[in-house]
Coordinates of C-alpha atoms in Angstrom, one line a residue:
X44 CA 82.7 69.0 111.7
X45 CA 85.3 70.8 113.8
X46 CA 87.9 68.4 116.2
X47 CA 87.5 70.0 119.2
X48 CA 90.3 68.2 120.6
X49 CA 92.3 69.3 118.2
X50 CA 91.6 73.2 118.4
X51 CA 91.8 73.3 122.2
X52 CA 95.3 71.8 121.9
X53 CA 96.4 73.9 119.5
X54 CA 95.6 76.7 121.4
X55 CA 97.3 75.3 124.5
X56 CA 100.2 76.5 123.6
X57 CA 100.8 80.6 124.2
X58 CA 103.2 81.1 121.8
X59 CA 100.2 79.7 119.3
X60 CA 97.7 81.9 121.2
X61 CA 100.0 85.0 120.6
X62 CA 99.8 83.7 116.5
X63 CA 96.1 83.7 116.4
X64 CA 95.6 86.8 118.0
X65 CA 98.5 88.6 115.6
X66 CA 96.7 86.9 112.3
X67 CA 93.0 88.3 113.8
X68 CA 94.5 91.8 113.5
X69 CA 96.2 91.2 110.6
X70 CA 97.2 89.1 107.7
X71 CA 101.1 88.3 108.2
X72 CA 103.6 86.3 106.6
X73 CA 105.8 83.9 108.6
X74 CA 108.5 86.3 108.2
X75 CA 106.6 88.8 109.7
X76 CA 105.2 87.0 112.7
X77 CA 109.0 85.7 113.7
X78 CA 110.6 89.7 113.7
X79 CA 107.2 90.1 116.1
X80 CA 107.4 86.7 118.1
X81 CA 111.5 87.2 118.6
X82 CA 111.4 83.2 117.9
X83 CA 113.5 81.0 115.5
X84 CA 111.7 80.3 111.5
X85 CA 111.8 76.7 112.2
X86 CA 110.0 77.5 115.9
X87 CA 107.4 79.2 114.2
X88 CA 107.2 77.4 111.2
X89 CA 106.4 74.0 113.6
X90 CA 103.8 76.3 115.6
X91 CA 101.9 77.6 112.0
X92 CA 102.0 73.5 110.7
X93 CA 100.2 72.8 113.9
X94 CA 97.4 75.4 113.8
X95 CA 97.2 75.1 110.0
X96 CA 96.3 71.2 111.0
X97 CA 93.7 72.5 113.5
X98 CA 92.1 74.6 110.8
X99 CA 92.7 77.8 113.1
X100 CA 95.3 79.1 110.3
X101 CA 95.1 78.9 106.7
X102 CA 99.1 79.3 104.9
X103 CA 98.7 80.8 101.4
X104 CA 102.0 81.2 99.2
X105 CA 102.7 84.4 97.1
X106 CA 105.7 84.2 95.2
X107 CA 108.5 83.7 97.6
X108 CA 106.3 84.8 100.6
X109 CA 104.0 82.4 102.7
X110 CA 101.1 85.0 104.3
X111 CA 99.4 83.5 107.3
X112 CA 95.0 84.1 107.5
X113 CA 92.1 83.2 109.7
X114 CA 91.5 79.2 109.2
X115 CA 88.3 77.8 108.5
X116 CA 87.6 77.3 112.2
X117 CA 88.1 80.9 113.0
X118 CA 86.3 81.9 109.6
X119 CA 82.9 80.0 111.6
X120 CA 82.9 83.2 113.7
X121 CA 82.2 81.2 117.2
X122 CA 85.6 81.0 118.7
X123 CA 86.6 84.3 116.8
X124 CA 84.2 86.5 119.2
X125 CA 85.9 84.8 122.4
X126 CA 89.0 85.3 121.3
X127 CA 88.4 89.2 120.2
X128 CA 86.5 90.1 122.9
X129 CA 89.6 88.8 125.5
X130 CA 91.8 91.4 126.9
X131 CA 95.2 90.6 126.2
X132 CA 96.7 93.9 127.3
X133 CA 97.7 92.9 130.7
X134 CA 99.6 90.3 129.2
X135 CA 103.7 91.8 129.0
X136 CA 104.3 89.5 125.9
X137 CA 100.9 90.4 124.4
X138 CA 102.1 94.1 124.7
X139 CA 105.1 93.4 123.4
X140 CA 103.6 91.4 120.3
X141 CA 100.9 94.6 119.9
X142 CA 104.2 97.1 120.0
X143 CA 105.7 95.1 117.1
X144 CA 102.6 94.4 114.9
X145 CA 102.1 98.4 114.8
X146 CA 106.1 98.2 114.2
X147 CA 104.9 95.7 110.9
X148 CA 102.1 98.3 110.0
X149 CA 104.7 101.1 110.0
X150 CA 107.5 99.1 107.5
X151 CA 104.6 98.4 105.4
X152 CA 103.3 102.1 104.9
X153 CA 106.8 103.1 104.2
X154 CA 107.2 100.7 101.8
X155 CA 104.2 101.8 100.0
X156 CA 105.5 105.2 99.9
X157 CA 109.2 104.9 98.6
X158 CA 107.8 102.7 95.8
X159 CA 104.9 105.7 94.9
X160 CA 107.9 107.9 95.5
X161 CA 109.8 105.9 93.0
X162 CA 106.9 105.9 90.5
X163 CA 105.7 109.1 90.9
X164 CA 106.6 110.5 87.6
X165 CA 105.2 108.0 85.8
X166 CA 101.6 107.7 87.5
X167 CA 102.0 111.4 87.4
X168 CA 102.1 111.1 83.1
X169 CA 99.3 108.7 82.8
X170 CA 97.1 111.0 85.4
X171 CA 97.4 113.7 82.8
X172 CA 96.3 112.2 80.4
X173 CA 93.1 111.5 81.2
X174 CA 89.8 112.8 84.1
X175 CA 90.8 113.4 87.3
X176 CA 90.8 110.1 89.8
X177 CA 88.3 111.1 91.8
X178 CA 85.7 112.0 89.0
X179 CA 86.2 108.5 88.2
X180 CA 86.3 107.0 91.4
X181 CA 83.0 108.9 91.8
X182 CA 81.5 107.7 89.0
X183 CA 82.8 104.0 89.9
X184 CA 80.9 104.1 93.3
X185 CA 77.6 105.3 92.0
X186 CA 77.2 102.3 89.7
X187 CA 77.9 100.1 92.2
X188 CA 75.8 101.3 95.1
X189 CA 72.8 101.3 92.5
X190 CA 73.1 97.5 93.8
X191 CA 74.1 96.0 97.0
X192 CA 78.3 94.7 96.4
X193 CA 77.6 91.2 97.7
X194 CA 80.7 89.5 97.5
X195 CA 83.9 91.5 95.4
X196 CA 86.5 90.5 93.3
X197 CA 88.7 93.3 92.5
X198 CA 90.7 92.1 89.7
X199 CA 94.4 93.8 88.9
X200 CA 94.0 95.1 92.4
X201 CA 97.4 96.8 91.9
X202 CA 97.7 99.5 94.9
X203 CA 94.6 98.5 96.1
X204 CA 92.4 101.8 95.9
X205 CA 89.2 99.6 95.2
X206 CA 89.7 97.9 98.2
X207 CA 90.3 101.0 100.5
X208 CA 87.2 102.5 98.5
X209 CA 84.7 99.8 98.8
X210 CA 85.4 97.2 101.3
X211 CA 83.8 98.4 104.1
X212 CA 80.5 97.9 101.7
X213 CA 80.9 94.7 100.8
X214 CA 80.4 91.1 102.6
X215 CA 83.4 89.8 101.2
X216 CA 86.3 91.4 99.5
X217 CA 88.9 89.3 97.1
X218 CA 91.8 91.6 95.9
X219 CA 93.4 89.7 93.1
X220 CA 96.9 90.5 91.1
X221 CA 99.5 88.8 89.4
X222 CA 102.5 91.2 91.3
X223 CA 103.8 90.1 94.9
X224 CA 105.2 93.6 95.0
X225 CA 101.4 95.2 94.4
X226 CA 99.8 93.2 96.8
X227 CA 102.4 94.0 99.5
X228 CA 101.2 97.6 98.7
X229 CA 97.8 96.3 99.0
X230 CA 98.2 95.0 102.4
X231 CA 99.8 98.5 103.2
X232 CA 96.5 99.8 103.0
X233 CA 94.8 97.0 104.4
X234 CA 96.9 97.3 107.1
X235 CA 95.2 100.8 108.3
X236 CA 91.5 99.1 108.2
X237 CA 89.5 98.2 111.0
X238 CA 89.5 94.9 112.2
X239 CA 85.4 94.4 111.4
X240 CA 86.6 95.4 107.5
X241 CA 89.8 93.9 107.5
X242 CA 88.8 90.7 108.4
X243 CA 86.5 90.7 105.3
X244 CA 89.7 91.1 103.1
X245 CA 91.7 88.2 100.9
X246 CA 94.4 88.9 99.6
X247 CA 95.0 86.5 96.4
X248 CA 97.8 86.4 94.3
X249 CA 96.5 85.0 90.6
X250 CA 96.3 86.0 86.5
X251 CA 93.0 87.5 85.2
X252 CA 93.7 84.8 82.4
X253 CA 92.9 81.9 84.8
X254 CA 91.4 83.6 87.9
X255 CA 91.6 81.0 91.1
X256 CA 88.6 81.2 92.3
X257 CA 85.0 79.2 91.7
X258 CA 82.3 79.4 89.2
X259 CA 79.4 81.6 90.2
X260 CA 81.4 83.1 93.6
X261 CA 80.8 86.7 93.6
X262 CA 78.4 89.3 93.1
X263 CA 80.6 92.4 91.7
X264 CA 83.5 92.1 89.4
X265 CA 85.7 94.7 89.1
X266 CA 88.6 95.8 86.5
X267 CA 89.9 99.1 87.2
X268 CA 92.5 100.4 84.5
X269 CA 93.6 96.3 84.2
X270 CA 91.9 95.0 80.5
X271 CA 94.3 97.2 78.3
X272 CA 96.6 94.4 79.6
X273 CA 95.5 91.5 78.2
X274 CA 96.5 89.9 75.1
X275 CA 93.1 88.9 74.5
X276 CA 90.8 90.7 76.5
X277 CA 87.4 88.8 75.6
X278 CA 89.2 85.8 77.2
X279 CA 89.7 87.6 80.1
X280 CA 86.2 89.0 80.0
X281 CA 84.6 85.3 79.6
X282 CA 86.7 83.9 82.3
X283 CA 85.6 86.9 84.6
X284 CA 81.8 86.0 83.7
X285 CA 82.6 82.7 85.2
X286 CA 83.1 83.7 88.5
X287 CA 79.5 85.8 88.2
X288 CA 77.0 84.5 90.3
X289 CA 73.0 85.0 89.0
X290 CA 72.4 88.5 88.7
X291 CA 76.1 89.7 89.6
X292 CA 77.9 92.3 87.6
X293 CA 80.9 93.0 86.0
X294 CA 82.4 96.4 86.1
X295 CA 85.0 97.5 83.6
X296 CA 86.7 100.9 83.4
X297 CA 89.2 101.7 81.1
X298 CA 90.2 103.8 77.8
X299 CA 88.2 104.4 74.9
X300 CA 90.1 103.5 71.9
X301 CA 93.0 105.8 71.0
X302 CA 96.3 106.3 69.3
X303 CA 98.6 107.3 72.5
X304 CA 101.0 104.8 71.1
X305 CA 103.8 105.6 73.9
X306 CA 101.2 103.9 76.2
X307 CA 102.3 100.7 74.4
X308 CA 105.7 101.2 74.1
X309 CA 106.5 102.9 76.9
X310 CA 103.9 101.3 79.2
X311 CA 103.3 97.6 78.4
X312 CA 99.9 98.8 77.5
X313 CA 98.8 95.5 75.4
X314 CA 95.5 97.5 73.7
X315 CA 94.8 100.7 73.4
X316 CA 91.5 101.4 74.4
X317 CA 88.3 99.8 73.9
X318 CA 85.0 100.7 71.7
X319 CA 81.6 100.3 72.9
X320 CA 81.0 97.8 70.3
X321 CA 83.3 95.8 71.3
X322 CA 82.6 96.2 75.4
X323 CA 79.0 95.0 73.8
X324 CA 79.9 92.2 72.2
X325 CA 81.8 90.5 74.3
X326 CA 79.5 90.7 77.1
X327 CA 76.6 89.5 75.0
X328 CA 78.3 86.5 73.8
X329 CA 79.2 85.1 77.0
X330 CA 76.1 85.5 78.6
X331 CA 76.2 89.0 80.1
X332 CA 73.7 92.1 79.2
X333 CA 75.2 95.5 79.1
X334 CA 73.2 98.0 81.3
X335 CA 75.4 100.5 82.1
X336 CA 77.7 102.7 80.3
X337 CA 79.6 106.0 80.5
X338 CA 81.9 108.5 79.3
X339 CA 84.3 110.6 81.3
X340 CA 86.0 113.3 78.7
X341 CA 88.3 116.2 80.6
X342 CA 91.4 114.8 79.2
X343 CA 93.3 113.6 76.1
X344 CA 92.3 109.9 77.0
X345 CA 88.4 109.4 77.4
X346 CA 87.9 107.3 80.5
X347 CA 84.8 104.8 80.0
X348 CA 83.3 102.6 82.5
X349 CA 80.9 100.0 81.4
X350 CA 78.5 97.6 83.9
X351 CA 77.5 94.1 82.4
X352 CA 75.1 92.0 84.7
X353 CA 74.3 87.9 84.0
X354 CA 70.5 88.1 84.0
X355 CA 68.3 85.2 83.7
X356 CA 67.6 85.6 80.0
X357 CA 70.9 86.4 78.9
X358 CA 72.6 84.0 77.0
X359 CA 75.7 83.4 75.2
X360 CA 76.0 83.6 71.5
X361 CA 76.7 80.5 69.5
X362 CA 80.4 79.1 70.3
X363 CA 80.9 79.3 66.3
X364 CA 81.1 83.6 65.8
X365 CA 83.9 85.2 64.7
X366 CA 86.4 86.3 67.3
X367 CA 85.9 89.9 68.7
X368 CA 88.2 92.5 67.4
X369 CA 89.0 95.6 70.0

């Protein structure tokens, strides 16, 4: 039940208004909003407690960062279409806020692109190794769209490619990743959305070894080029199957086992590769069913993308079987 009192004195205030309609648009940390709003951190930071208390905000920390979202109230969706639907273009300091918001958008894109310009040799080794992107990305999309998306996780959301790729398809996007520094480059893409697919976006900073989310919350998992990171990879799966509501699906692409072992060294890979078997096994013994799998092989590294779903009659194996060896 929402204190209506509360809200409309909350909003009240227009340096508040001027918050709410900057975090509609886009996701900001307090940081951010204080270069746009020209006000003090301690001004702002008293303005963000007070909407935060009228559920109009929600605060979400992210490493040193505190990024500012849509609160529950706004989330309902009632007060969101007045509040869209105003023209605020008339408004000087509403002009002024819009100039600098597009001045955040800009420092954000070229932040993406000096740290891909920084990186670029070494994506540039990895992509040779293996099918192009976009035979993969291809391949990625015509799984998934066998199936309505639902609600995503993306899960090492890194760049945030999955997002840019399949957002716009889903009814609720999570982009998950244990790096401040990816998700900034995230939210460089996210920043170029539309509002309508922005606003289905969360950006969530979290370890695919504890995931922060609930049991049985989304429809599609995805791990794009993110298992060969973990120390032990059926944990990860398991704990990924937890978040899989009835008839979801998990979505895993990554090497086929192989002996590149400067991907290790060199690369923090943790495992090189998968096998089927093993893909099949750890699915089956926490209650997933393989259905999908296939095989991408123009390169030194075979790219494989297997599709687990948590059907009714699937059902984990006894807790007493050996361990699962990649």
């Amino acid at each position: 039940m929402i204190n209506l009192l509360n809200i409309m004195r909350a909003l009240a205030d227009p340096t508040r208004l001027r918050i709410v309609f900057l975090v509609l648009r886009l996701e900001l940390s307090v940081g951010e909003l204080v270069q746009i709003l020209d006000q003090s951190q301690p001004r702002v930071s008293r303005h963000i407690r007070i909407l935060d208390e009228a559920g109009l905000l929600e605060r979400r920390k992210e490493g040193s960062w505190v990024f500012l979202r849509p609160g529950a109230v706004l989330e309902d969706g009632r007060l969101t279409s007045l509040l869209t639907e105003a023209d605020v273009t008339q408004a000087k300091a509403f002009q002024k806020d819009l100039a600098r918001l597009d001045e955040v958008r800009n420092a954000r894109t070229n932040m993406a692109a000096s740290y891909f310009a920084a990186h670029a040799e070494e994506w540039d080794f990895l992509r040779s190794l293996h099918v192009a992107d976009s035979e993969v990305e291809a391949k990625i999309a015509q799984i998934l769209h066998s199936a309505p998306l639902g609600r995503v996780l993306d899960v090492g959301t890194g760049t945030g490619r999955i997002v840019e790729l399949f957002a716009a398809s889903a009814s609720r996007f999570v982009a998950l990743d244990n790096s401040p520094e990816m998700l900034r480059l995230a939210r460089a893409k996210i920043a170029n959305f539309s509002a309508d697919i922005a606003s289905k976006v969360e950006i969530k900073l979290g370890d695919f070894n504890m995931l922060p989310v609930g049991d049985g919350e989304f429809d599609t998992v995805i791990f794009h080029q993110v298992l060969h990171y973990a120390q032990d990879p059926e944990a990860v799966i398991a704990e990924a199957i937890r978040t899989i509501a009835q008839d979801g699906r998990l979505v895993i692409v990554d090497f086929a086992a192989h002996d590149h072992e400067e991907l290790r060294t060199v690369h923090a890979h943790a495992r090189l590769g998968f096998t089927d078997e093993f893909m099949r096994n750890a699915f089956s013994a926490h209650g997933l069913q393989m259905v999908h799998q296939a095989a991408l092989e123009s390169g030194e590294l075979i790219v494989k993308v297997w599709m687990g779903q948590k059907l009714s009659f699937a059902t984990p194996r006894p807790k007493n079987n050996l361990r699962i060896v990649a």
